[in-house]
Amino acid sequence: MGTGALSSLGTRALGAAFAQLQTTGNNIANANTRGYSRQEVELSSSNGQYTGAGFFGRGVDISTVTRAHDDFLTQQAALTRSQASADSARSDQLNQLEAVFGVGEAGLGHAATQFFNAFTDVSTKPQDETARQVALARAGDLASRYNAAARQIDTLQAGVTQQIQVSVTSVNSLTQQIAALNKSIVDARGLGQPPNDLLDKRDTAINDLSQYVQVSTVPADDGSLSVFLGGGQALVVGAQTTKLLAMYDPYDATRAVIGVAGQDGSRQIPDSLLSSGSISGLLRFQNSDLTDARNQLGQLALSIGQQVNEQQALGLDLLGQPGAAIFRFGDVSGAPVIAGRSLATNAGSGSVSLTLQSPSSLAAAQISSVQASDYELIADGAGGFQLQRLRGGVPDPAFAARTVANGDIVDGFQINISGTASAGDRFLLQPAGSAAREFRLDMVNPKLIAAASPLSVTSDSSNRGTGSVLSLDAASVGSGTHPNLPATLRFQVTATPGQYTYTWTDTSGTSTPAAWQPGQPIDYPGTTASNGFKLNITGVPVAADSLASPAVIGDSFTVGRNTYPLSDNRNANGFLALRDATLVGAVWSGGTLQPGASVTDAYANVIADVGVRVQSARASADLSTAVAEQANKDVASKSGVNLDEEAARLIQYQQSYQAAAKMLQVAQSIFDSLLQLSR
């Protein structure tokens, strides 16, 4: 062997040491570069040269430059980031929603209580216009607060829609970037070596994409990666991309849904395909949390407005006129009519509207009051419809679908169907969704508050028993205009000691005796369902007994039209009673009324519901963020650059370089010596 072999060894060693120094320097330079994976030169021993004395080494070869990378850890980091982004996005939105439902004096419950309490002074001084003006002002403040809360919810919805649109734009930009990197990586792999920097950039882009949507990847033999949504929709295949779209909800243009662009046009994809990522968190907040809050707010507004208007209709104002509505929903007074939303793809000409029913009519018909839910109506094409309650935008499994027809009353609203619906046509019904936004004060004159009852009752001056009037409840203000009034109630003894019967005597004659149950209201049926009333007598009246000696003339009570409304406060007391009435969310089940909640309790339940969601979302966000941070640390421990280690390697490779240079120097010296010997 000559000096050439030694020079070759030195040259190869010098090149390997230089490559290691260069790679180490690159690691140090990129120590703080996001997504950079530590690189390392892979060396291999050259095949030895055979001689009679054995194989002599020929030095070192540079095989390749690899990056410290673990596919499993990288995928876990992307997956955990996706879940953390979903939880954080929902938690951030819920924190804003919580601010809509204030507590204490800033809360809607306090405003409702203040409104009902204002009728205390009206009840004490029904003729005092100042007390009436205060009650009217409280009513206006209540309506304004509900309007403000509804506007805040609408603002949150607009913000969510905008965030989804911005996020979709970012997703499309990242998928295009991944597709371009796929092409560059495929081209670079044709040279026979892995393009480490391009691979790092692609991993970083996929990790960034996972912030918005959960994705899975499938490697191809050419080095490209196909990227799919969590549920299987392709986003990137090789260098081709599928564009994600932020579309308008086919029922509601203020809401966003996710779709994809295809050769046959755009199509919506199910939310279930978006299992995590910030877009998934925003959609969950929009479809579940925000919708529930809007419906709960609307249910409260409807319960207050309808019950107050119904109580107002039972009385007389200071002018002696029947009570006009205090509140209205929308631009028109009277029973609120709400248009159903037709699916944009409906083929038929059918349309649906809802007419909200009065609470008293619902109780009589054993129908539940308005619930804090949306509903979907599906046509079968033969004139029939299936109604199902929704929860989070999908059918609620707790409630079975039911068949309905035009004119049916369900959960506080009548379904009005017009036109012809084709099979599969769908309609979204939101009986409570817009109520808070449309809640308005419909009265400006305090004299029009109907504090008086349309009826008055007097006890006969000759009554000798302890019987007294506990309550007199009119079916409507029309009770005061009953054509057969006045009507006199009398009690008679029966053959059974302690049991009485009663009769009504009016201008049409005397009714058939009926058994009296102490503590139970006595019904005066009237000529229609709307002009009767109920009189409740407490105590023990003296009953007529014609067989007694001398004959006993029974106690009597006479009911007639109220001719002195100025000093009457009985209907004002009815307003006060609404404060504690369980008028929110009553449900009929199996022929039994499951009472709802009072306005104060119902609002407290809403606050509790939102609060639980906030705490749950916050805990989930904290946990998933911690998991994502740990996953990033695991990736960093495998792929990250440790400057202390690189500094040690730098010294090691520097010494290798110097040793290789010394080897060349020795080879040169030997060569020079050989030249001298040959002269």
Coordinates of N, CA and C in Angstrom, one line a residue, residues 19-119:
A19 N -18.8 17.0 7.4 CA -20.2 16.8 7.3 C -20.9 16.9 8.7
Q20 N -20.2 16.2 9.6 CA -20.8 16.2 11.0 C -20.8 17.6 11.6
L21 N -19.7 18.3 11.3 CA -19.6 19.7 11.8 C -20.7 20.6 11.2
Q22 N -20.9 20.4 9.9 CA -21.9 21.2 9.2 C -23.3 20.9 9.7
T23 N -23.6 19.6 9.9 CA -24.9 19.2 10.4 C -25.1 19.7 11.8
T24 N -24.1 19.6 12.7 CA -24.2 20.0 14.0 C -24.4 21.5 14.1
G25 N -23.7 22.3 13.2 CA -23.9 23.7 13.1 C -25.3 24.1 12.7
N26 N -25.8 23.3 11.8 CA -27.2 23.5 11.3 C -28.2 23.3 12.5
N27 N -27.9 22.2 13.3 CA -28.8 22.0 14.4 C -28.8 23.1 15.4
I28 N -27.6 23.6 15.7 CA -27.5 24.7 16.6 C -28.2 26.0 16.1
A29 N -28.0 26.2 14.8 CA -28.7 27.4 14.1 C -30.2 27.3 14.2
N30 N -30.7 26.1 14.2 CA -32.2 25.9 14.1 C -32.7 25.4 15.5
A31 N -32.0 25.6 16.5 CA -32.4 25.1 17.8 C -33.8 25.7 18.2
N32 N -34.0 26.9 17.8 CA -35.3 27.6 18.2 C -36.3 27.7 17.0
T33 N -36.0 27.0 15.9 CA -36.9 27.0 14.8 C -38.0 26.0 15.0
R34 N -39.3 26.5 14.9 CA -40.5 25.7 15.2 C -40.6 24.6 14.2
G35 N -40.8 23.4 14.7 CA -40.9 22.2 13.8 C -39.7 21.6 13.3
Y36 N -38.5 22.1 13.6 CA -37.3 21.6 13.1 C -36.9 20.3 13.9
S37 N -36.5 19.3 13.2 CA -36.1 18.0 13.8 C -34.6 17.9 13.7
R38 N -34.0 17.5 14.9 CA -32.5 17.4 14.9 C -32.1 16.4 13.9
Q39 N -31.0 16.8 13.1 CA -30.4 16.0 12.1 C -29.1 15.4 12.5
E40 N -28.8 14.3 11.9 CA -27.6 13.6 12.2 C -27.0 12.9 11.0
V41 N -25.7 12.9 10.8 CA -25.0 12.3 9.7 C -24.9 10.8 10.0
E42 N -25.3 10.0 9.1 CA -25.2 8.5 9.2 C -23.9 8.1 8.5
L43 N -23.0 7.5 9.2 CA -21.7 7.0 8.6 C -21.7 5.5 8.5
S44 N -21.0 5.0 7.5 CA -20.8 3.6 7.4 C -19.3 3.3 6.9
S45 N -18.8 2.2 7.4 CA -17.4 1.9 7.1 C -17.3 1.4 5.6
S46 N -16.3 1.9 4.9 CA -16.2 1.4 3.5 C -15.7 0.0 3.5
N47 N -16.0 -0.7 2.5 CA -15.5 -2.1 2.4 C -14.0 -2.2 2.3
G48 N -13.4 -3.1 3.1 CA -12.0 -3.2 3.2 C -11.3 -3.7 1.9
Q49 N -10.1 -3.3 1.7 CA -9.3 -3.7 0.5 C -8.5 -5.0 0.9
Y50 N -8.6 -6.0 0.1 CA -8.0 -7.3 0.4 C -6.5 -7.2 0.0
T51 N -5.7 -7.7 0.8 CA -4.2 -7.9 0.5 C -3.8 -9.3 1.1
G52 N -2.7 -9.7 0.7 CA -2.2 -11.0 1.2 C -2.1 -11.0 2.7
A53 N -1.9 -9.8 3.3 CA -1.8 -9.8 4.7 C -3.2 -9.6 5.4
G54 N -4.3 -9.6 4.6 CA -5.6 -9.4 5.2 C -6.3 -8.2 4.6
F55 N -7.5 -7.9 5.1 CA -8.3 -6.7 4.6 C -7.9 -5.5 5.4
F56 N -7.6 -4.4 4.6 CA -7.3 -3.1 5.2 C -8.4 -2.2 5.0
G57 N -8.8 -1.5 6.0 CA -9.9 -0.5 5.9 C -9.6 0.6 4.9
R58 N -10.7 1.0 4.2 CA -10.6 2.1 3.2 C -11.2 3.4 3.7
G59 N -11.6 3.4 5.0 CA -12.1 4.6 5.6 C -13.6 4.6 5.8
V60 N -14.2 5.8 5.7 CA -15.6 5.9 6.0 C -16.4 6.5 4.9
D61 N -17.7 6.1 4.8 CA -18.6 6.7 3.8 C -19.7 7.4 4.5
I62 N -20.2 8.5 3.9 CA -21.3 9.2 4.4 C -22.6 8.6 3.7
S63 N -23.4 7.9 4.5 CA -24.6 7.2 4.0 C -25.7 8.2 3.7
T64 N -26.1 9.0 4.7 CA -27.2 9.9 4.5 C -27.2 10.9 5.7
V65 N -28.1 11.8 5.6 CA -28.4 12.7 6.8 C -29.8 12.4 7.2
T66 N -30.0 11.9 8.4 CA -31.3 11.6 8.9 C -31.8 12.6 9.9
R67 N -33.1 12.6 10.1 CA -33.7 13.5 11.2 C -34.2 12.6 12.3
A68 N -34.2 13.2 13.5 CA -34.7 12.4 14.7 C -36.2 12.6 14.6
H69 N -36.9 11.5 14.3 CA -38.3 11.6 14.1 C -39.0 10.3 14.5
D70 N -40.2 10.5 15.1 CA -41.0 9.4 15.5 C -42.5 9.6 15.0
D71 N -42.9 8.8 14.0 CA -44.2 9.0 13.4 C -45.3 8.9 14.5
F72 N -45.2 8.0 15.4 CA -46.3 7.9 16.4 C -46.4 9.1 17.3
L73 N -45.2 9.6 17.8 CA -45.2 10.8 18.6 C -45.8 12.0 17.9
T74 N -45.4 12.1 16.6 CA -45.8 13.3 15.8 C -47.3 13.2 15.6
Q75 N -47.9 12.0 15.3 CA -49.3 11.9 15.2 C -50.1 12.2 16.5
Q76 N -49.5 11.7 17.6 CA -50.1 12.0 18.9 C -50.1 13.4 19.2
A77 N -49.1 14.1 18.9 CA -49.0 15.6 19.1 C -50.1 16.3 18.3
A78 N -50.3 15.9 17.0 CA -51.3 16.5 16.2 C -52.7 16.2 16.7
L79 N -52.9 14.9 17.2 CA -54.2 14.5 17.7 C -54.6 15.3 19.0
T80 N -53.6 15.3 19.9 CA -53.9 16.0 21.1 C -54.1 17.5 21.0
R81 N -53.4 18.1 20.0 CA -53.6 19.5 19.7 C -55.0 19.8 19.2
S82 N -55.4 18.9 18.4 CA -56.8 19.0 17.8 C -57.8 19.0 18.9
Q83 N -57.7 18.1 19.8 CA -58.7 18.0 20.9 C -58.6 19.2 21.8
A84 N -57.4 19.7 22.1 CA -57.2 20.9 22.9 C -57.8 22.1 22.3
S85 N -57.6 22.2 21.0 CA -58.2 23.4 20.2 C -59.7 23.3 20.3
A86 N -60.3 22.2 20.2 CA -61.8 22.1 20.2 C -62.3 22.5 21.6
D87 N -61.6 22.0 22.6 CA -62.1 22.3 24.0 C -61.9 23.8 24.3
S88 N -60.7 24.3 23.9 CA -60.4 25.7 24.2 C -61.4 26.6 23.5
A89 N -61.7 26.3 22.2 CA -62.6 27.2 21.4 C -64.0 27.2 22.0
R90 N -64.5 26.0 22.5 CA -65.8 26.0 23.1 C -65.8 26.7 24.5
S91 N -64.7 26.5 25.2 CA -64.6 27.1 26.5 C -64.6 28.7 26.4
D92 N -63.8 29.2 25.4 CA -63.7 30.6 25.3 C -65.1 31.2 24.9
Q93 N -65.9 30.5 24.1 CA -67.2 31.0 23.7 C -68.2 30.9 24.9
L94 N -68.1 29.9 25.7 CA -69.0 29.7 26.8 C -68.7 30.8 27.9
N95 N -67.4 31.2 28.0 CA -67.1 32.3 29.0 C -67.8 33.6 28.6
Q96 N -67.9 33.8 27.2 CA -68.7 35.0 26.8 C -70.2 34.8 27.0
L97 N -70.7 33.6 26.7 CA -72.1 33.3 26.9 C -72.5 33.5 28.4
E98 N -71.6 33.1 29.3 CA -71.9 33.3 30.7 C -72.2 34.7 31.1
A99 N -71.5 35.6 30.4 CA -71.6 37.1 30.7 C -73.0 37.6 30.3
V100 N -73.7 36.9 29.4 CA -75.0 37.3 29.0 C -76.0 37.2 30.1
F101 N -75.9 36.1 30.9 CA -76.8 35.9 32.0 C -76.2 36.4 33.3
G102 N -76.5 37.7 33.6 CA -75.9 38.3 34.8 C -76.6 37.8 36.0
V103 N -76.0 38.1 37.2 CA -76.6 37.7 38.5 C -76.8 38.9 39.3
G104 N -77.5 38.8 40.4 CA -77.8 39.9 41.2 C -78.7 40.9 40.5
E105 N -78.5 42.2 40.7 CA -79.3 43.3 40.1 C -79.1 43.3 38.6
A106 N -78.0 42.8 38.1 CA -77.8 42.8 36.7 C -78.5 41.7 36.0
G107 N -79.1 40.8 36.7 CA -79.7 39.6 36.1 C -81.2 39.8 35.7
L108 N -81.6 39.0 34.8 CA -83.0 39.0 34.3 C -84.0 38.6 35.4
G109 N -83.6 37.7 36.2 CA -84.4 37.3 37.3 C -84.8 38.4 38.2
H110 N -83.8 39.3 38.5 CA -84.0 40.5 39.4 C -85.0 41.4 38.7
A111 N -84.8 41.6 37.4 CA -85.7 42.5 36.6 C -87.2 42.0 36.7
A112 N -87.3 40.7 36.5 CA -88.7 40.1 36.6 C -89.3 40.3 38.0
T113 N -88.5 40.0 39.0 CA -89.0 40.2 40.4 C -89.4 41.6 40.6
Q114 N -88.6 42.6 40.2 CA -88.9 44.0 40.3 C -90.2 44.4 39.6
F115 N -90.4 43.8 38.5 CA -91.7 44.0 37.7 C -92.9 43.5 38.5
F116 N -92.8 42.3 39.0 CA -94.0 41.8 39.7 C -94.1 42.5 41.1
N117 N -93.0 42.8 41.7 CA -93.1 43.6 43.0 C -93.7 44.9 42.9
A118 N -93.6 45.5 41.7 CA -94.2 46.9 41.4 C -95.7 46.8 41.6
F119 N -96.3 45.7 41.5 CA -97.8 45.6 41.6 C -98.2 45.6 43.1

